[in-house]
PDB file of C-alpha atoms in Angstrom:
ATOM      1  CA  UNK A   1       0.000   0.000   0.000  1.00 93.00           C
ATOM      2  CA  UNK A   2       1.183   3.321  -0.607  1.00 98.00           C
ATOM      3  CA  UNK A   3       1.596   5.800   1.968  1.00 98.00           C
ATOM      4  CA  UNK A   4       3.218   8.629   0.670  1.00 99.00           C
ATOM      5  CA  UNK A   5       4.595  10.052  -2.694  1.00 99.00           C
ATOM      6  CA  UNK A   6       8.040  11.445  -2.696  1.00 99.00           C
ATOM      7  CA  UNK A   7       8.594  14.298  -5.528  1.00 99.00           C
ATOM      8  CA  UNK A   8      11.544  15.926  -6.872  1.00 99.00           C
ATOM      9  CA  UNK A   9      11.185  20.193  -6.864  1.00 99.00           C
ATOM     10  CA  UNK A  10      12.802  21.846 -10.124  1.00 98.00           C
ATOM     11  CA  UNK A  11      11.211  20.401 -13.599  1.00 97.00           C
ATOM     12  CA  UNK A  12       8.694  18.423 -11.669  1.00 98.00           C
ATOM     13  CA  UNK A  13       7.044  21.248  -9.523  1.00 98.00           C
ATOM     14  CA  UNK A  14       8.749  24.556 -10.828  1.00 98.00           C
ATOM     15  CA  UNK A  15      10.396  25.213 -13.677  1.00 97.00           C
ATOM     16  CA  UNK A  16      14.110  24.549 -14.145  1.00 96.00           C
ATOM     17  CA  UNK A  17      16.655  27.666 -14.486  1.00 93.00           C
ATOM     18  CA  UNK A  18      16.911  27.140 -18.568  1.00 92.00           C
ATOM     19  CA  UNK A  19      16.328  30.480 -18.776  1.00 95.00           C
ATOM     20  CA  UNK A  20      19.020  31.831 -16.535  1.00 96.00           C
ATOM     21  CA  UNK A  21      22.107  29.575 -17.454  1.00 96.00           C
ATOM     22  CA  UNK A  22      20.872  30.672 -20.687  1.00 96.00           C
ATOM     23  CA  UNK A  23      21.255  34.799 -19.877  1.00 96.00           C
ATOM     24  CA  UNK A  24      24.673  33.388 -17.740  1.00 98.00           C
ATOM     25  CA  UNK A  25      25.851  32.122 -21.075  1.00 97.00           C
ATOM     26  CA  UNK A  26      25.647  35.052 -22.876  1.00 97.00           C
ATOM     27  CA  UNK A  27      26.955  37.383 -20.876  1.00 97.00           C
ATOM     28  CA  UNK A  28      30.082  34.789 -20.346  1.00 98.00           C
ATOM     29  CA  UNK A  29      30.005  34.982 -24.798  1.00 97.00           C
ATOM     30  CA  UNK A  30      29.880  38.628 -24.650  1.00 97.00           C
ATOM     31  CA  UNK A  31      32.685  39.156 -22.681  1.00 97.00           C
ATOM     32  CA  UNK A  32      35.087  36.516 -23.421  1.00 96.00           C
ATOM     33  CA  UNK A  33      36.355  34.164 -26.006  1.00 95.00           C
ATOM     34  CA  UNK A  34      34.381  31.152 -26.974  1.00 95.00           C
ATOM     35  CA  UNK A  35      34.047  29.986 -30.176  1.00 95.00           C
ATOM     36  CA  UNK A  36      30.316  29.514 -29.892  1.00 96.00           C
ATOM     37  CA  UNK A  37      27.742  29.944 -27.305  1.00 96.00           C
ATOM     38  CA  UNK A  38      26.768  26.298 -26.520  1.00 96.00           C
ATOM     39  CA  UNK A  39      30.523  25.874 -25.603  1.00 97.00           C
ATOM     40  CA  UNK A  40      29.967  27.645 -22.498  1.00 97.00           C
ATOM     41  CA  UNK A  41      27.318  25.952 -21.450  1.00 95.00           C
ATOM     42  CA  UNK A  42      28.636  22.451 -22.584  1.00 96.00           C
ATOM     43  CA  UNK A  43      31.889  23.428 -20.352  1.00 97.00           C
ATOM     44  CA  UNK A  44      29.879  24.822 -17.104  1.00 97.00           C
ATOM     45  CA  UNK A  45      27.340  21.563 -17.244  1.00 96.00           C
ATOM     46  CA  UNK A  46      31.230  19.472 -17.359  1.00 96.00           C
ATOM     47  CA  UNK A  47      32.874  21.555 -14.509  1.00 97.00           C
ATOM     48  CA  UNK A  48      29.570  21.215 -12.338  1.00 96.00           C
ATOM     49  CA  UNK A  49      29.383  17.522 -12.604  1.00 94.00           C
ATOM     50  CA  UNK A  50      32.871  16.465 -12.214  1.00 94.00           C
ATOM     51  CA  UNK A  51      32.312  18.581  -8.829  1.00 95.00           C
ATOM     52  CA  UNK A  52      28.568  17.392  -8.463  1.00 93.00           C
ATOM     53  CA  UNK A  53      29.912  13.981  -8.547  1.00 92.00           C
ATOM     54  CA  UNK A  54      32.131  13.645  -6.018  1.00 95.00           C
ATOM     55  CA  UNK A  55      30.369  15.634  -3.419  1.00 97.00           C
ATOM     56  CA  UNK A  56      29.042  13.422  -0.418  1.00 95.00           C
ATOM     57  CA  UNK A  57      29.404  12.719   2.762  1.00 96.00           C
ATOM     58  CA  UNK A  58      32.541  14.286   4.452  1.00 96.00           C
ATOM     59  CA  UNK A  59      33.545  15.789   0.674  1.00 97.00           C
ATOM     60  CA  UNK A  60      29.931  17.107   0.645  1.00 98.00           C
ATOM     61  CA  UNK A  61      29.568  20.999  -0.894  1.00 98.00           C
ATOM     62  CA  UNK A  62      26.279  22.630  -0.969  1.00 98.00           C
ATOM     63  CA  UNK A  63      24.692  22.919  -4.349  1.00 97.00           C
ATOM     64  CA  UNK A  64      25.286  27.113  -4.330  1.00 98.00           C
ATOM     65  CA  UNK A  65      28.652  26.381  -3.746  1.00 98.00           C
ATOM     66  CA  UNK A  66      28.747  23.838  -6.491  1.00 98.00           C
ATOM     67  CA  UNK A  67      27.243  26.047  -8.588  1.00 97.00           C
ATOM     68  CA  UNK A  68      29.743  28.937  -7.927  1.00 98.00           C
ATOM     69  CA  UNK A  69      32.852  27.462  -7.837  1.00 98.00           C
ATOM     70  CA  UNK A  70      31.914  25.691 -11.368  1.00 98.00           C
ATOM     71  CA  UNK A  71      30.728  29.034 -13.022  1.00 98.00           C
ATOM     72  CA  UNK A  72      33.753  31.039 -11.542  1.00 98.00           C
ATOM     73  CA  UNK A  73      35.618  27.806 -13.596  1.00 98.00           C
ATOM     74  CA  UNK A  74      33.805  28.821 -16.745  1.00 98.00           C
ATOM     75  CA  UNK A  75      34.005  32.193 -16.730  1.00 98.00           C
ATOM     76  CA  UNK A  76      38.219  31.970 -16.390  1.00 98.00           C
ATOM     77  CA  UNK A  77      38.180  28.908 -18.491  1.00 98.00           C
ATOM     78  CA  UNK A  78      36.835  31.551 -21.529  1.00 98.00           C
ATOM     79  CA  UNK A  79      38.999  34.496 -20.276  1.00 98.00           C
ATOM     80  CA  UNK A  80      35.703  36.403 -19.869  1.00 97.00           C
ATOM     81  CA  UNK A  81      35.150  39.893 -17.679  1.00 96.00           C
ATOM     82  CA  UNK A  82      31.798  38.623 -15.963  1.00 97.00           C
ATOM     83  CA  UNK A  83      31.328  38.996 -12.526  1.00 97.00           C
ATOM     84  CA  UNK A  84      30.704  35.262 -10.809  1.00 97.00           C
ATOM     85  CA  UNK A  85      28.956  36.918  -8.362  1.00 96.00           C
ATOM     86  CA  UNK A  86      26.487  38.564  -9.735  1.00 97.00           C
ATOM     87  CA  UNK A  87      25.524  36.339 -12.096  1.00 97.00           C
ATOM     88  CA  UNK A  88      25.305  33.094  -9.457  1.00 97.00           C
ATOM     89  CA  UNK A  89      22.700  35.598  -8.044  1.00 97.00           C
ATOM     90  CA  UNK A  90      20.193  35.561 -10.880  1.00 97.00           C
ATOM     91  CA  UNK A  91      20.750  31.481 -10.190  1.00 96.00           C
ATOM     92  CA  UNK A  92      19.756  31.801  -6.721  1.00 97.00           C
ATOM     93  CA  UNK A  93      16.955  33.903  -7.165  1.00 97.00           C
ATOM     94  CA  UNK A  94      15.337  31.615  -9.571  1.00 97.00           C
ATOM     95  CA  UNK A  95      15.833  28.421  -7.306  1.00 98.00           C
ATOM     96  CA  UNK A  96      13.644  31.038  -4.374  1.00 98.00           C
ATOM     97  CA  UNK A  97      11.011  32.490  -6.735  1.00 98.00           C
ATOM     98  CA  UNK A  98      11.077  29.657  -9.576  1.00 98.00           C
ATOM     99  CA  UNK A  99       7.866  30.318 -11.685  1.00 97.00           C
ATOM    100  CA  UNK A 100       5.348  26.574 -11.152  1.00 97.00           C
ATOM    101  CA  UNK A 101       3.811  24.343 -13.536  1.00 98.00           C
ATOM    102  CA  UNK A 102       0.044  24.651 -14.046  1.00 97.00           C
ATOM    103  CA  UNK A 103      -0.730  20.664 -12.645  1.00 98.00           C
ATOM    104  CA  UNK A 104       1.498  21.031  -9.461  1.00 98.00           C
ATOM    105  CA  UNK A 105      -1.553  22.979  -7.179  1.00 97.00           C
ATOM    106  CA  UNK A 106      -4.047  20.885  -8.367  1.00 97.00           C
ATOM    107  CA  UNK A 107      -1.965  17.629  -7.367  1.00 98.00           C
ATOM    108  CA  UNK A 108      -1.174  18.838  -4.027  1.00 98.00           C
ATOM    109  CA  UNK A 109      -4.994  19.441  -3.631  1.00 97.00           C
ATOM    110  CA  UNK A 110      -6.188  16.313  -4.959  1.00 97.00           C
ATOM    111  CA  UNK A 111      -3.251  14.021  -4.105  1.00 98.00           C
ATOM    112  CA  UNK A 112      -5.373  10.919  -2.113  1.00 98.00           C
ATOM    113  CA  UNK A 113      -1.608  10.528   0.314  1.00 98.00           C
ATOM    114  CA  UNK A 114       0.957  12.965   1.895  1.00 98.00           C
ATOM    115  CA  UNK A 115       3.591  14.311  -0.647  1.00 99.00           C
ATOM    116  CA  UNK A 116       7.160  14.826   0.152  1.00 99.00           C
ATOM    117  CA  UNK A 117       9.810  16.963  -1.676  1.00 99.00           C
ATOM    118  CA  UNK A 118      13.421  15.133  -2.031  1.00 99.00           C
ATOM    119  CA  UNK A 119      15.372  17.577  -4.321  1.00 98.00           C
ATOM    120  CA  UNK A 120      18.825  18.001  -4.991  1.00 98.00           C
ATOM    121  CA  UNK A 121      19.241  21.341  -3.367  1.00 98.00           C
ATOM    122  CA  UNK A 122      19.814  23.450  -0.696  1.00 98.00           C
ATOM    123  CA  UNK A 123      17.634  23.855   2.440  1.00 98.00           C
ATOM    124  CA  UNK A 124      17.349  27.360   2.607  1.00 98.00           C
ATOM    125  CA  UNK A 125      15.858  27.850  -1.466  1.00 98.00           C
ATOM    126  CA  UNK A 126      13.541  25.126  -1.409  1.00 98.00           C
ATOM    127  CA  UNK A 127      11.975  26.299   1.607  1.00 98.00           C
ATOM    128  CA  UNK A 128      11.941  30.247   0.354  1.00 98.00           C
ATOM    129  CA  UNK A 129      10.443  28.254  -3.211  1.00 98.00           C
ATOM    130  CA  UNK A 130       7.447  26.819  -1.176  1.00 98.00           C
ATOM    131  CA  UNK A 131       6.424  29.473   0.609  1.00 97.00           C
ATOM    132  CA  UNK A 132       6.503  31.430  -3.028  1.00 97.00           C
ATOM    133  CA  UNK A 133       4.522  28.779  -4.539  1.00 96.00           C
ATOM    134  CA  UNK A 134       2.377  28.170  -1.381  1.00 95.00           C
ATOM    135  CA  UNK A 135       2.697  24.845  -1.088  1.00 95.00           C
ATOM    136  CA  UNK A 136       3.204  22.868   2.152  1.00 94.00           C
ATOM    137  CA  UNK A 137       4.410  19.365   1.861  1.00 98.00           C
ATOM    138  CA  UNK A 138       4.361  16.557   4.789  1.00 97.00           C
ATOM    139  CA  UNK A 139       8.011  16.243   4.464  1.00 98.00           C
ATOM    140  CA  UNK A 140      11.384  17.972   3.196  1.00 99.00           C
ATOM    141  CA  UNK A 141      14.327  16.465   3.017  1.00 99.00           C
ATOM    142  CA  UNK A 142      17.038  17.474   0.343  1.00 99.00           C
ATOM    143  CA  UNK A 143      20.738  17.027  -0.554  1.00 98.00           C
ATOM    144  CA  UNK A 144      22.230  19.393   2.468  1.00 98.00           C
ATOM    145  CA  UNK A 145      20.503  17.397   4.569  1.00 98.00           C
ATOM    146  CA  UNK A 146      21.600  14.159   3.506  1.00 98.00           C
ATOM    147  CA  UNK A 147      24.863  15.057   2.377  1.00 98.00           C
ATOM    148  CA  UNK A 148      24.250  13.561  -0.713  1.00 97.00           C
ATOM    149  CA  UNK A 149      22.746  14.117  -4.160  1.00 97.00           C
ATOM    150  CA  UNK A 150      20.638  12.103  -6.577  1.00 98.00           C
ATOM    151  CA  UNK A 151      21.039   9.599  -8.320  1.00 97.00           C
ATOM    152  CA  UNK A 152      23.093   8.256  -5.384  1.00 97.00           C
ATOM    153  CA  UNK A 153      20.797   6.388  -2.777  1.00 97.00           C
ATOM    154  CA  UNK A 154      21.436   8.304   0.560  1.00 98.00           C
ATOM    155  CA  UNK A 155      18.895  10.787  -0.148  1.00 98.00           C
ATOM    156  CA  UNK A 156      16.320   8.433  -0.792  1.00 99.00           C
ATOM    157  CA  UNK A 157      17.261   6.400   2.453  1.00 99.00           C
ATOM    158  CA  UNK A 158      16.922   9.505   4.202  1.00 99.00           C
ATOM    159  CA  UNK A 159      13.769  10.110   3.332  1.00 99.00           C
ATOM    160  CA  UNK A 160      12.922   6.697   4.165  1.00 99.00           C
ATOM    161  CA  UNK A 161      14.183   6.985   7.509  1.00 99.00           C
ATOM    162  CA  UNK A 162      12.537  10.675   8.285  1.00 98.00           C
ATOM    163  CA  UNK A 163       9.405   9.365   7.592  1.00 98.00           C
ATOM    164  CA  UNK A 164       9.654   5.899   9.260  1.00 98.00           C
ATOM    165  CA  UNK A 165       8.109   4.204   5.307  1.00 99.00           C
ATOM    166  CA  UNK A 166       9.606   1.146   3.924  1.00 99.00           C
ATOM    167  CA  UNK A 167      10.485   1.064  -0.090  1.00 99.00           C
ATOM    168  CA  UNK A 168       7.468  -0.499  -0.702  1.00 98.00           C
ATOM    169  CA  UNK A 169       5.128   2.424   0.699  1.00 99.00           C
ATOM    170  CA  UNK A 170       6.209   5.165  -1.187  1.00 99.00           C
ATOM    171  CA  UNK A 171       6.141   5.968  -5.078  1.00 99.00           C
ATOM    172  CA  UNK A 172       8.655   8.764  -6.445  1.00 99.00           C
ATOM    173  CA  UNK A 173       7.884  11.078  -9.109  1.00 99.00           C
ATOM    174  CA  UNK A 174      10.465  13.160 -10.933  1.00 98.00           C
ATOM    175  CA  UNK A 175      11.871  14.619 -14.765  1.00 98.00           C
ATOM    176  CA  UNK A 176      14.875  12.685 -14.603  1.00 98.00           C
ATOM    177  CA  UNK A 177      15.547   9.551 -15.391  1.00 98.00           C
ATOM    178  CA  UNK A 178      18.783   9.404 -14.288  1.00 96.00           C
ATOM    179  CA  UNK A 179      18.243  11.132 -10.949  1.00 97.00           C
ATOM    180  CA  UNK A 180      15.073  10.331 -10.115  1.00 98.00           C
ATOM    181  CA  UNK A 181      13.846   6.822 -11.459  1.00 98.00           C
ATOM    182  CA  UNK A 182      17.552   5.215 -11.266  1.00 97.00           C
ATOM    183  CA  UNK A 183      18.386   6.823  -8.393  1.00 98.00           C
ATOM    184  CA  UNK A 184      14.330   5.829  -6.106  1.00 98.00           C
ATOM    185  CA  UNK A 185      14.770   2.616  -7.825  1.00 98.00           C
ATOM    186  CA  UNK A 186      18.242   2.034  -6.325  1.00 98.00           C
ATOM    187  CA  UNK A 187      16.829   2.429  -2.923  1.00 98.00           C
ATOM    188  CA  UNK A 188      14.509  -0.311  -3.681  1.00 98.00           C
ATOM    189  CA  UNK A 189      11.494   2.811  -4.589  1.00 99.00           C
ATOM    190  CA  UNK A 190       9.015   2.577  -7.213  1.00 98.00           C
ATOM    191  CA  UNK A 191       9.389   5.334  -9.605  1.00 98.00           C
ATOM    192  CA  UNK A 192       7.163   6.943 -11.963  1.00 99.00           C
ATOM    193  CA  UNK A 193       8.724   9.235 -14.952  1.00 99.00           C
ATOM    194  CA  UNK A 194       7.628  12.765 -15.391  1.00 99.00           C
ATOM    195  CA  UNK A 195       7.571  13.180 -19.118  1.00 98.00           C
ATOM    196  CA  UNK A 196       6.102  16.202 -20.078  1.00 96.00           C
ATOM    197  CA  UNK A 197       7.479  16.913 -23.271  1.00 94.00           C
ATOM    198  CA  UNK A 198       6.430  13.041 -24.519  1.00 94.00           C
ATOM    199  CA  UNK A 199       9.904  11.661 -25.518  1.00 96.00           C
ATOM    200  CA  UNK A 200      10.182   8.410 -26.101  1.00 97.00           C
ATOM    201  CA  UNK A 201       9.695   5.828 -22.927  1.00 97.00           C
ATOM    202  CA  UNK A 202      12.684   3.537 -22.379  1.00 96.00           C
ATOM    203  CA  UNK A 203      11.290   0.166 -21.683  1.00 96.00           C
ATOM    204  CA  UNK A 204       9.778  -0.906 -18.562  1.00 95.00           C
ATOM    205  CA  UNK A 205       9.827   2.681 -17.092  1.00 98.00           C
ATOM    206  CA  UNK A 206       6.507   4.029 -16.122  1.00 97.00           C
ATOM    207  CA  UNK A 207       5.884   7.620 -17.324  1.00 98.00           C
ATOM    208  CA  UNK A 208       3.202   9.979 -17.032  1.00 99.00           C
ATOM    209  CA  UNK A 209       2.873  13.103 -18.654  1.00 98.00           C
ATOM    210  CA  UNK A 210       1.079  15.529 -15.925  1.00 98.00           C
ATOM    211  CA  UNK A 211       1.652  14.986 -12.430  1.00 98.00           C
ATOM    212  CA  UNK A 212      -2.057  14.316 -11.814  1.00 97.00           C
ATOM    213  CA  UNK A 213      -1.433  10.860 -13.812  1.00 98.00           C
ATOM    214  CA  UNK A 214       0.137   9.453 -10.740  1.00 98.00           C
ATOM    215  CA  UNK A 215      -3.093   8.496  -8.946  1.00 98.00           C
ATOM    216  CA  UNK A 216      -3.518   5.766 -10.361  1.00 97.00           C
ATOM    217  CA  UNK A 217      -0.247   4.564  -9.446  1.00 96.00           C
ATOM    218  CA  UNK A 218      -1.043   5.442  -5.650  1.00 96.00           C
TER     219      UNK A 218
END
C-alpha cells in the first residue's frame, strides 16, 4: 500500500533555471572568447558535474557552492570579464522564486496521500520556493541534509528513515531519469517518470505526462 509520494522540486514542480544559465551564457560569450555559445554551457554543465559527482558525505559541498565554484571555472576557463557573483545571483533567485507548472496545485490538492519533496538542493531555497509557490508538503528532506545528491541512494534512504516508510510504501515522481527513477529505484522505490514533453519511454519505465497521472499509481 502506498503511503506517501516522494517528488523531486525543479522540472517536476517549478520550472528549471533554462532560462538563466541561458542569460549566464551570454553574458560569459559577450565578454570573453568562446568559439560559440553552446561551448559555455557544454563546459559549465562538465565543470559542475565532475564537482557534483564527487560531493558526499565528508567531501559534501552545498549545491550554491557547487554552482559557484563551477561558473567562476567557466568564466576563467573563456577568459571572460563577468562577474561570478552577480551572475550566481540571478541562479539563486530563480531556485527562491522559480515560476510553477500549471498541474502542481491541483496535485497537491487532490493528491489521495501525503507528498514529500526530495530535491537536490539546498535547504534554505527550497523552503523560500514553497512558501513562493504556497505549497506545504508533509516532508522535506534534500541534498544538504543528507549530504548527498541524486542519483546516489542516501537521499532516498533519508527520506525513508525521516518518515519511518519502507520502499514499498512510497512511489517517487520526478523529470529525470537518471536522478530520479535510477536513483528511487536504487533504494529499492518505485518510480514513476515525469515526461512532459512526450519523448520516447525507455522500456519498462513508467511515465506519465502531468503529475495528476500518478493516482492511479497510488
Amino acid at each position: 500500500m502506498i503511503k506517501a509520494v516522494f517528488t523531486d522540486f525543479y522540472g517536476t514542480l517549478a520550472h528549471e533555471d533554462g532560462e538563466i544559465v541561458k542569460r549566464i551564457s551570454e553574458e560569459i560569450f559577450d565578454t570573453g572568447k568562446a568559439d560559440d555559445i553552446s561551448d559555455i554551457g557544454a563546459y559549465w554543465w562538465e565543470s559542475f558535474q565532475s564537482l557534483f559527482s564527487s560531493s558526499y558525505g565528508e567531501d559534501f559541498r552545498t549545491q550554491r557552492e557547487l554552482e559557484y565554484t563551477s561558473l567562476e571555472d567557466t568564466i576563467k576557463h573563456f577568459c571572460s570579464k563577468a562577474d561570478a557573483g552577480k551572475l550566481s545571483e540571478l541562479m539563486f533567485s530563480h531556485w527562491q522564486k522559480p515560476p510553477v507548472f500549471a498541474d502542481t496545485l491541483p496535485f497537491f490538492e487532490k493528491c489521495p496521500v501525503p507528498v514529500c519533496i526530495v530535491s537536490n538542493i539546498d535547504r534554505c531555497d527550497v523552503m523560500s520556493a514553497l512558501d513562493h509557490i504556497g505549497v506545504k508538503p508533509r516532508g522535506i528532506f534534500t541534498s544538504e541534509d543528507a549530504r548527498s545528491y541524486k542519483p546516489r541512494k542516501e537521499l532516498f534512504l533519508y527520506a525513508l528513515n525521516k518518515t519511518g516508510l519502507a520502499p514499498d510504501e512510497v512511489i517517487h515522481v520526478g523529470d529525470s531519469l537518471s536522478s530520479d527513477v535510477k536513483g528511487a529505484e536504487s533504494a529499492g522505490i518505485k518510480a514513476v517518470w515525469l515526461n512532459r514533453g512526450g519523448r520516447e519511454v525507455p522500456e519498462g519505465v513508467n511515465s506519465v505526462g502531468v503529475l495528476t497521472e500518478l493516482f492511479p499509481f497510488l
